[in-house]
């Protein structure tokens, strides 16, 4: 009806006699329009009610809840050394084809024995390796009707692309974890109440489990989440060849590199050095006042699984290895120490020189420092240009906010 004027009513406004037939006709038009609007509004209200009902159902199922409160968005956990749990309310979409969209819906917390979902049927997990979790296509044939029921299931795999027997089209990676690289017992634990006592090589350390909505901005392999810092921490000292930095068990330790060069390479991997106080927290609970067994540079010089001079595993309760007593690890920040004039303090100086003297701080202690090593051990006398075998890096990464 809008703001239009009914022609038969104009006469009332102008003070003249109205034609009853015209008025009756217009009132009938009005009555029919009102009745039609009532029916249409009823239909609209019904549609709105249906939409609201669907939204409520979706909001109960979709994870995470996106409130950014540390682990609230974690829909995959591990409360057991050989199993993972999908949290209630998890819904994962798998697009097999344009006309074939499937969902994994978890209505209550569901435990999966990791060996029962391995793509290769393996009865054990390899120590110090990264494993991945996938939602995959599953077709079930009805024996009586031969009808195909299209559904999904969960698979675990060493493959980082898709599980054995599947393709990128019929699988979706949803999470993963690195396994413990060395068994921890009451005899070799660095602390009497260490959280990893009883964890064997190949077991799942809870803090290392990641998923689509709870992971670092960096690639999640070889990392552990520290809820005290709200940071992901490399489980291993930085290793790998130039341009291929990694946190992995058995990698060649990265050393003989300057603070600036290593910081730049970590930045490209979306990682950084921890600050002094971050290092102090993440390294707590590991060996204190001891160096690596033999008090010498290890041979081969690889990451992970080492014992100290007291025969204790060099690991924190969250599965972070060799924070104390293997190498001095760069921590974030550079300070000035006076002086004047430009000097090359990194490489060839192709990216600039340093005016005066700059100092860096490193933490943890290295193999020759014995009882001076520990989570609060600091070295503050190194010039910015320092690069030797006893120094390297430990990286952290910010959580991904989705």
PDB file of N, CA and C in Angstrom, residues 6-12 16-30:
ATOM      1  N   UNK A   6      -5.923   6.667  -1.468  1.00  0.00           N
ATOM      2  CA  UNK A   6      -7.068   6.024  -2.130  1.00  0.00           C
ATOM      3  C   UNK A   6      -7.938   7.105  -2.748  1.00  0.00           C
ATOM      4  N   UNK A   7      -8.160   6.988  -4.035  1.00  0.00           N
ATOM      5  CA  UNK A   7      -8.847   8.060  -4.770  1.00  0.00           C
ATOM      6  C   UNK A   7     -10.230   8.364  -4.226  1.00  0.00           C
ATOM      7  N   UNK A   8     -10.968   7.342  -3.817  1.00  0.00           N
ATOM      8  CA  UNK A   8     -12.348   7.556  -3.354  1.00  0.00           C
ATOM      9  C   UNK A   8     -12.413   8.330  -2.052  1.00  0.00           C
ATOM     10  N   UNK A   9     -11.303   8.407  -1.313  1.00  0.00           N
ATOM     11  CA  UNK A   9     -11.301   9.109  -0.035  1.00  0.00           C
ATOM     12  C   UNK A   9     -10.879  10.574  -0.163  1.00  0.00           C
ATOM     13  N   UNK A  10     -10.428  10.948  -1.333  1.00  0.00           N
ATOM     14  CA  UNK A  10     -10.012  12.341  -1.529  1.00  0.00           C
ATOM     15  C   UNK A  10     -11.171  13.286  -1.270  1.00  0.00           C
ATOM     16  N   UNK A  11     -12.376  12.863  -1.634  1.00  0.00           N
ATOM     17  CA  UNK A  11     -13.554  13.718  -1.461  1.00  0.00           C
ATOM     18  C   UNK A  11     -13.769  14.106  -0.005  1.00  0.00           C
ATOM     19  N   UNK A  12     -13.443  13.168   0.941  1.00  0.00           N
ATOM     20  CA  UNK A  12     -13.580  13.504   2.355  1.00  0.00           C
ATOM     21  C   UNK A  12     -12.636  14.626   2.735  1.00  0.00           C
ATOM     22  N   UNK A  16     -16.329  17.225   0.126  1.00  0.00           N
ATOM     23  CA  UNK A  16     -17.441  16.995  -0.804  1.00  0.00           C
ATOM     24  C   UNK A  16     -18.069  15.651  -0.515  1.00  0.00           C
ATOM     25  N   UNK A  17     -19.215  15.395  -1.102  1.00  0.00           N
ATOM     26  CA  UNK A  17     -19.897  14.122  -0.916  1.00  0.00           C
ATOM     27  C   UNK A  17     -19.122  13.004  -1.595  1.00  0.00           C
ATOM     28  N   UNK A  18     -19.067  11.845  -0.926  1.00  0.00           N
ATOM     29  CA  UNK A  18     -18.365  10.697  -1.487  1.00  0.00           C
ATOM     30  C   UNK A  18     -19.334   9.755  -2.160  1.00  0.00           C
ATOM     31  N   UNK A  19     -18.820   8.981  -3.107  1.00  0.00           N
ATOM     32  CA  UNK A  19     -19.605   7.975  -3.798  1.00  0.00           C
ATOM     33  C   UNK A  19     -19.513   6.683  -2.989  1.00  0.00           C
ATOM     34  N   UNK A  20     -20.619   6.237  -2.381  1.00  0.00           N
ATOM     35  CA  UNK A  20     -20.578   5.021  -1.527  1.00  0.00           C
ATOM     36  C   UNK A  20     -20.046   3.802  -2.258  1.00  0.00           C
ATOM     37  N   UNK A  21     -20.366   3.648  -3.516  1.00  0.00           N
ATOM     38  CA  UNK A  21     -19.908   2.466  -4.262  1.00  0.00           C
ATOM     39  C   UNK A  21     -18.389   2.444  -4.366  1.00  0.00           C
ATOM     40  N   UNK A  22     -17.831   3.626  -4.647  1.00  0.00           N
ATOM     41  CA  UNK A  22     -16.366   3.704  -4.755  1.00  0.00           C
ATOM     42  C   UNK A  22     -15.702   3.430  -3.409  1.00  0.00           C
ATOM     43  N   UNK A  23     -16.320   3.972  -2.318  1.00  0.00           N
ATOM     44  CA  UNK A  23     -15.746   3.759  -0.982  1.00  0.00           C
ATOM     45  C   UNK A  23     -15.795   2.284  -0.611  1.00  0.00           C
ATOM     46  N   UNK A  24     -16.927   1.646  -0.863  1.00  0.00           N
ATOM     47  CA  UNK A  24     -17.048   0.222  -0.550  1.00  0.00           C
ATOM     48  C   UNK A  24     -16.035  -0.616  -1.344  1.00  0.00           C
ATOM     49  N   UNK A  25     -15.833  -0.222  -2.595  1.00  0.00           N
ATOM     50  CA  UNK A  25     -14.879  -0.958  -3.433  1.00  0.00           C
ATOM     51  C   UNK A  25     -13.459  -0.834  -2.878  1.00  0.00           C
ATOM     52  N   UNK A  26     -13.131   0.394  -2.427  1.00  0.00           N
ATOM     53  CA  UNK A  26     -11.786   0.601  -1.887  1.00  0.00           C
ATOM     54  C   UNK A  26     -11.598  -0.100  -0.553  1.00  0.00           C
ATOM     55  N   UNK A  27     -12.635  -0.094   0.296  1.00  0.00           N
ATOM     56  CA  UNK A  27     -12.525  -0.818   1.566  1.00  0.00           C
ATOM     57  C   UNK A  27     -12.368  -2.323   1.329  1.00  0.00           C
ATOM     58  N   UNK A  28     -13.025  -2.855   0.302  1.00  0.00           N
ATOM     59  CA  UNK A  28     -12.870  -4.272  -0.032  1.00  0.00           C
ATOM     60  C   UNK A  28     -11.439  -4.556  -0.494  1.00  0.00           C
ATOM     61  N   UNK A  29     -10.891  -3.605  -1.274  1.00  0.00           N
ATOM     62  CA  UNK A  29      -9.490  -3.742  -1.710  1.00  0.00           C
ATOM     63  C   UNK A  29      -8.550  -3.751  -0.508  1.00  0.00           C
ATOM     64  N   UNK A  30      -8.837  -2.841   0.440  1.00  0.00           N
ATOM     65  CA  UNK A  30      -8.034  -2.777   1.657  1.00  0.00           C
ATOM     66  C   UNK A  30      -8.122  -4.086   2.439  1.00  0.00           C
TER      67      UNK A  30
END
